[in-house]
């Protein structure tokens, strides 16, 4: 089972999209293991986006990410990292397919509602940035077996 890190950005909170975003992830069959509302600072954003710190737009990205509270979450499921990337859609909402969260609910690359990890390796790093091991709730769901092809096994 994979775990992935998902963060609803300040625009998602301000636009009251929290419920809808969580619903999409739940509908897919992913399981919520932890959730934390917080206010990011510049250091958090640098650690979340180390590959972008040299970009011309990075100062704007920081300003945006610290502009209001965010919702950090850990989700679990089979192939959870790629499944969540696909649910979110392309980085630029203008290019994201209809049916994806960014494709359906956003218009601008600078305000694309939600972050998720892009690899299993990065998911572990990002979860560690925001959660301690004791904050991750591992538990069984009675419906979980029906997400598998052979639930009786
Ligand atoms: P991702 O969020 O789809 O993983 P990344 O390339 O990791 O995409 O970029 C992180 C975030 O930085 C994006 O979600 C977006 O908010 C912002 N970003 C990326 N590229 C641009 C850009 O060209 N202009 C403005 N913001 C950008
Ligand atoms: Mg990324």
mmCIF file of C-alpha atoms and ligand atoms in Angstrom:
data_model
loop_
_atom_site.group_PDB
_atom_site.id
_atom_site.type_symbol
_atom_site.label_atom_id
_atom_site.label_comp_id
_atom_site.label_asym_id
_atom_site.label_seq_id
_atom_site.Cartn_x
_atom_site.Cartn_y
_atom_site.Cartn_z
ATOM 1 C CA UNK A 1 0.000 0.000 0.000
ATOM 2 C CA UNK A 2 1.297 3.447 -0.893
ATOM 3 C CA UNK A 3 0.884 6.659 1.063
ATOM 4 C CA UNK A 4 0.851 10.065 -0.595
ATOM 5 C CA UNK A 5 0.926 13.636 0.650
ATOM 6 C CA UNK A 6 -1.855 16.005 -0.439
ATOM 7 C CA UNK A 7 -2.186 19.663 0.506
ATOM 8 C CA UNK A 8 -5.175 21.891 -0.203
ATOM 9 C CA UNK A 9 -3.644 25.285 -1.000
ATOM 10 C CA UNK A 10 -4.928 28.624 0.372
ATOM 11 C CA UNK A 11 -7.165 29.133 -2.702
ATOM 12 C CA UNK A 12 -8.882 25.803 -2.016
ATOM 13 C CA UNK A 13 -9.693 26.848 1.544
ATOM 14 C CA UNK A 14 -10.827 30.359 0.546
ATOM 15 C CA UNK A 15 -12.987 29.064 -2.333
ATOM 16 C CA UNK A 16 -14.660 26.486 -0.051
ATOM 17 C CA UNK A 17 -13.407 23.531 -2.105
ATOM 18 C CA UNK A 18 -12.223 21.427 0.857
ATOM 19 C CA UNK A 19 -15.248 19.136 0.904
ATOM 20 C CA UNK A 20 -15.300 18.644 -2.852
ATOM 21 C CA UNK A 21 -11.570 17.858 -3.054
ATOM 22 C CA UNK A 22 -11.751 15.371 -0.190
ATOM 23 C CA UNK A 23 -14.836 13.812 -1.773
ATOM 24 C CA UNK A 24 -12.960 13.163 -5.051
ATOM 25 C CA UNK A 25 -10.173 11.377 -3.183
ATOM 26 C CA UNK A 26 -12.638 9.337 -1.102
ATOM 27 C CA UNK A 27 -14.681 8.415 -4.168
ATOM 28 C CA UNK A 28 -11.557 7.014 -5.823
ATOM 29 C CA UNK A 29 -11.191 4.624 -2.900
ATOM 30 C CA UNK A 30 -8.269 6.313 -1.192
ATOM 31 C CA UNK A 31 -8.222 6.216 2.604
ATOM 32 C CA UNK A 32 -7.575 9.332 4.713
ATOM 33 C CA UNK A 33 -4.878 8.641 7.326
ATOM 34 C CA UNK A 34 -4.234 12.122 8.681
ATOM 35 C CA UNK A 35 -5.262 15.751 8.279
ATOM 36 C CA UNK A 36 -3.835 18.971 9.695
ATOM 37 C CA UNK A 37 -4.759 22.605 9.080
ATOM 38 C CA UNK A 38 -1.806 24.959 9.283
ATOM 39 C CA UNK A 39 -0.270 28.162 8.022
ATOM 40 C CA UNK A 40 2.902 27.610 5.952
ATOM 41 C CA UNK A 41 5.966 29.845 6.195
ATOM 42 C CA UNK A 42 8.638 30.523 3.562
ATOM 43 C CA UNK A 43 10.845 27.674 4.850
ATOM 44 C CA UNK A 44 7.977 25.169 4.521
ATOM 45 C CA UNK A 45 7.425 26.243 0.909
ATOM 46 C CA UNK A 46 11.146 25.956 0.097
ATOM 47 C CA UNK A 47 11.164 22.416 1.513
ATOM 48 C CA UNK A 48 8.006 21.442 -0.348
ATOM 49 C CA UNK A 49 9.258 22.855 -3.676
ATOM 50 C CA UNK A 50 13.099 22.470 -3.649
ATOM 51 C CA UNK A 51 13.059 22.020 -7.459
ATOM 52 C CA UNK A 52 11.496 25.481 -7.929
ATOM 53 C CA UNK A 53 13.457 27.781 -5.601
ATOM 54 C CA UNK A 54 15.538 29.185 -8.484
ATOM 55 C CA UNK A 55 12.542 29.894 -10.722
ATOM 56 C CA UNK A 56 11.565 33.459 -11.498
ATOM 57 C CA UNK A 57 8.033 32.837 -10.202
ATOM 58 C CA UNK A 58 9.156 31.304 -6.873
ATOM 59 C CA UNK A 59 8.700 34.500 -4.785
ATOM 60 C CA UNK A 60 5.112 34.744 -6.073
ATOM 61 C CA UNK A 61 4.559 31.067 -5.310
ATOM 62 C CA UNK A 62 5.779 31.620 -1.733
ATOM 63 C CA UNK A 63 3.523 34.656 -1.289
ATOM 64 C CA UNK A 64 0.576 32.629 -2.514
ATOM 65 C CA UNK A 65 1.267 29.573 -0.365
ATOM 66 C CA UNK A 66 1.600 31.609 2.848
ATOM 67 C CA UNK A 67 -1.412 33.844 2.121
ATOM 68 C CA UNK A 68 -3.814 31.744 4.207
ATOM 69 C CA UNK A 69 -4.170 28.402 5.964
ATOM 70 C CA UNK A 70 -3.727 25.122 4.085
ATOM 71 C CA UNK A 71 -4.951 21.588 4.770
ATOM 72 C CA UNK A 72 -2.194 18.952 4.811
ATOM 73 C CA UNK A 73 -3.264 15.329 4.456
ATOM 74 C CA UNK A 74 -1.949 11.795 4.112
ATOM 75 C CA UNK A 75 -3.899 9.393 1.884
ATOM 76 C CA UNK A 76 -3.358 5.658 1.416
ATOM 77 C CA UNK A 77 -4.243 3.207 -1.327
ATOM 78 C CA UNK A 78 -3.000 0.856 -4.020
ATOM 79 C CA UNK A 79 -0.908 2.996 -6.391
ATOM 80 C CA UNK A 80 -1.969 6.050 -4.380
ATOM 81 C CA UNK A 81 0.791 8.361 -5.669
ATOM 82 C CA UNK A 82 -0.021 8.050 -9.379
ATOM 83 C CA UNK A 83 -3.767 7.740 -8.779
ATOM 84 C CA UNK A 84 -3.747 11.078 -6.937
ATOM 85 C CA UNK A 85 -1.596 12.781 -9.607
ATOM 86 C CA UNK A 86 -4.206 11.708 -12.170
ATOM 87 C CA UNK A 87 -7.106 12.904 -10.028
ATOM 88 C CA UNK A 88 -5.483 16.344 -9.736
ATOM 89 C CA UNK A 89 -4.660 16.684 -13.444
ATOM 90 C CA UNK A 90 -1.922 18.721 -15.151
ATOM 91 C CA UNK A 91 -0.135 21.469 -13.196
ATOM 92 C CA UNK A 92 -1.653 24.168 -15.418
ATOM 93 C CA UNK A 93 -5.460 24.011 -15.055
ATOM 94 C CA UNK A 94 -5.752 25.370 -18.610
ATOM 95 C CA UNK A 95 -4.220 22.082 -19.795
ATOM 96 C CA UNK A 96 -5.753 19.783 -17.187
ATOM 97 C CA UNK A 97 -8.391 17.386 -18.528
ATOM 98 C CA UNK A 98 -12.034 17.910 -17.692
ATOM 99 C CA UNK A 99 -12.912 15.446 -14.951
ATOM 100 C CA UNK A 100 -9.779 16.234 -12.961
ATOM 101 C CA UNK A 101 -9.831 18.495 -9.907
ATOM 102 C CA UNK A 102 -7.689 21.199 -11.524
ATOM 103 C CA UNK A 103 -9.426 20.773 -14.884
ATOM 104 C CA UNK A 104 -12.876 21.185 -13.358
ATOM 105 C CA UNK A 105 -12.296 23.718 -10.583
ATOM 106 C CA UNK A 106 -9.370 26.023 -11.442
ATOM 107 C CA UNK A 107 -8.145 28.401 -14.150
ATOM 108 C CA UNK A 108 -4.617 29.518 -13.241
ATOM 109 C CA UNK A 109 -1.303 27.687 -12.722
ATOM 110 C CA UNK A 110 -0.595 30.023 -9.812
ATOM 111 C CA UNK A 111 -3.875 29.071 -8.148
ATOM 112 C CA UNK A 112 -4.368 25.390 -8.894
ATOM 113 C CA UNK A 113 -6.019 24.443 -5.599
ATOM 114 C CA UNK A 114 -4.087 21.425 -4.490
ATOM 115 C CA UNK A 115 -0.661 19.824 -4.254
ATOM 116 C CA UNK A 116 0.179 16.131 -4.284
ATOM 117 C CA UNK A 117 3.439 14.164 -4.292
ATOM 118 C CA UNK A 118 4.904 13.282 -7.689
ATOM 119 C CA UNK A 119 6.714 10.062 -6.660
ATOM 120 C CA UNK A 120 6.762 7.518 -3.850
ATOM 121 C CA UNK A 121 10.181 8.820 -2.770
ATOM 122 C CA UNK A 122 8.921 12.399 -2.545
ATOM 123 C CA UNK A 123 5.719 11.306 -0.789
ATOM 124 C CA UNK A 124 7.810 9.924 2.089
ATOM 125 C CA UNK A 125 9.848 13.160 2.290
ATOM 126 C CA UNK A 126 6.764 15.378 2.174
ATOM 127 C CA UNK A 127 4.836 13.337 4.768
ATOM 128 C CA UNK A 128 7.893 13.602 7.048
ATOM 129 C CA UNK A 129 7.974 17.373 6.568
ATOM 130 C CA UNK A 130 4.497 17.854 8.004
ATOM 131 C CA UNK A 131 3.603 14.782 10.097
ATOM 132 C CA UNK A 132 5.254 12.768 12.846
ATOM 133 C CA UNK A 133 4.830 8.959 12.628
ATOM 134 C CA UNK A 134 2.399 9.030 15.583
ATOM 135 C CA UNK A 135 0.038 11.289 13.633
ATOM 136 C CA UNK A 136 -0.512 8.734 10.840
ATOM 137 C CA UNK A 137 -3.636 6.685 11.609
ATOM 138 C CA UNK A 138 -3.280 3.177 10.212
ATOM 139 C CA UNK A 139 -6.646 1.407 10.359
ATOM 140 C CA UNK A 140 -8.846 -1.063 8.495
ATOM 141 C CA UNK A 141 -12.028 -0.083 6.692
ATOM 142 C CA UNK A 142 -14.715 -2.722 6.279
ATOM 143 C CA UNK A 143 -15.249 -1.578 2.673
ATOM 144 C CA UNK A 144 -11.525 -1.875 1.895
ATOM 145 C CA UNK A 145 -11.746 -5.453 0.641
ATOM 146 C CA UNK A 146 -14.160 -4.323 -2.113
ATOM 147 C CA UNK A 147 -11.423 -2.203 -3.681
ATOM 148 C CA UNK A 148 -9.627 -5.429 -4.636
ATOM 149 C CA UNK A 149 -10.321 -7.839 -7.477
ATOM 150 C CA UNK A 150 -10.541 -10.855 -5.191
ATOM 151 C CA UNK A 151 -11.991 -9.606 -1.902
ATOM 152 C CA UNK A 152 -12.337 -13.128 -0.457
ATOM 153 C CA UNK A 153 -8.540 -13.647 -0.499
HETATM 154 P P1 LIG B 1 2.743 20.125 -9.504
HETATM 155 O O1 LIG B 1 2.056 20.962 -8.461
HETATM 156 O O2 LIG B 1 1.784 19.671 -10.580
HETATM 157 O O3 LIG B 1 3.535 18.975 -8.920
HETATM 158 P P2 LIG B 1 5.254 21.563 -9.888
HETATM 159 O O4 LIG B 1 6.024 21.683 -11.165
HETATM 160 O O5 LIG B 1 5.837 20.723 -8.799
HETATM 161 O O6 LIG B 1 3.783 21.072 -10.272
HETATM 162 O O7 LIG B 1 5.004 23.052 -9.364
HETATM 163 C C1 LIG B 1 4.571 23.293 -8.057
HETATM 164 C C2 LIG B 1 3.601 24.460 -8.077
HETATM 165 O O8 LIG B 1 4.291 25.630 -8.488
HETATM 166 C C3 LIG B 1 2.456 24.300 -9.078
HETATM 167 O O9 LIG B 1 1.396 23.522 -8.573
HETATM 168 C C4 LIG B 1 2.073 25.731 -9.334
HETATM 169 O O10 LIG B 1 1.225 26.212 -8.306
HETATM 170 C C5 LIG B 1 3.412 26.447 -9.238
HETATM 171 N N1 LIG B 1 3.964 26.639 -10.590
HETATM 172 C C6 LIG B 1 4.570 25.716 -11.350
HETATM 173 N N2 LIG B 1 4.948 26.232 -12.551
HETATM 174 C C7 LIG B 1 4.568 27.536 -12.513
HETATM 175 C C8 LIG B 1 4.680 28.627 -13.446
HETATM 176 O O11 LIG B 1 5.192 28.474 -14.568
HETATM 177 N N3 LIG B 1 4.159 29.826 -13.041
HETATM 178 C C9 LIG B 1 3.582 30.011 -11.823
HETATM 179 N N4 LIG B 1 3.460 29.016 -10.933
HETATM 180 C C10 LIG B 1 3.940 27.789 -11.261
HETATM 181 MG MG1 LIG B 2 5.246 18.978 -7.841
#
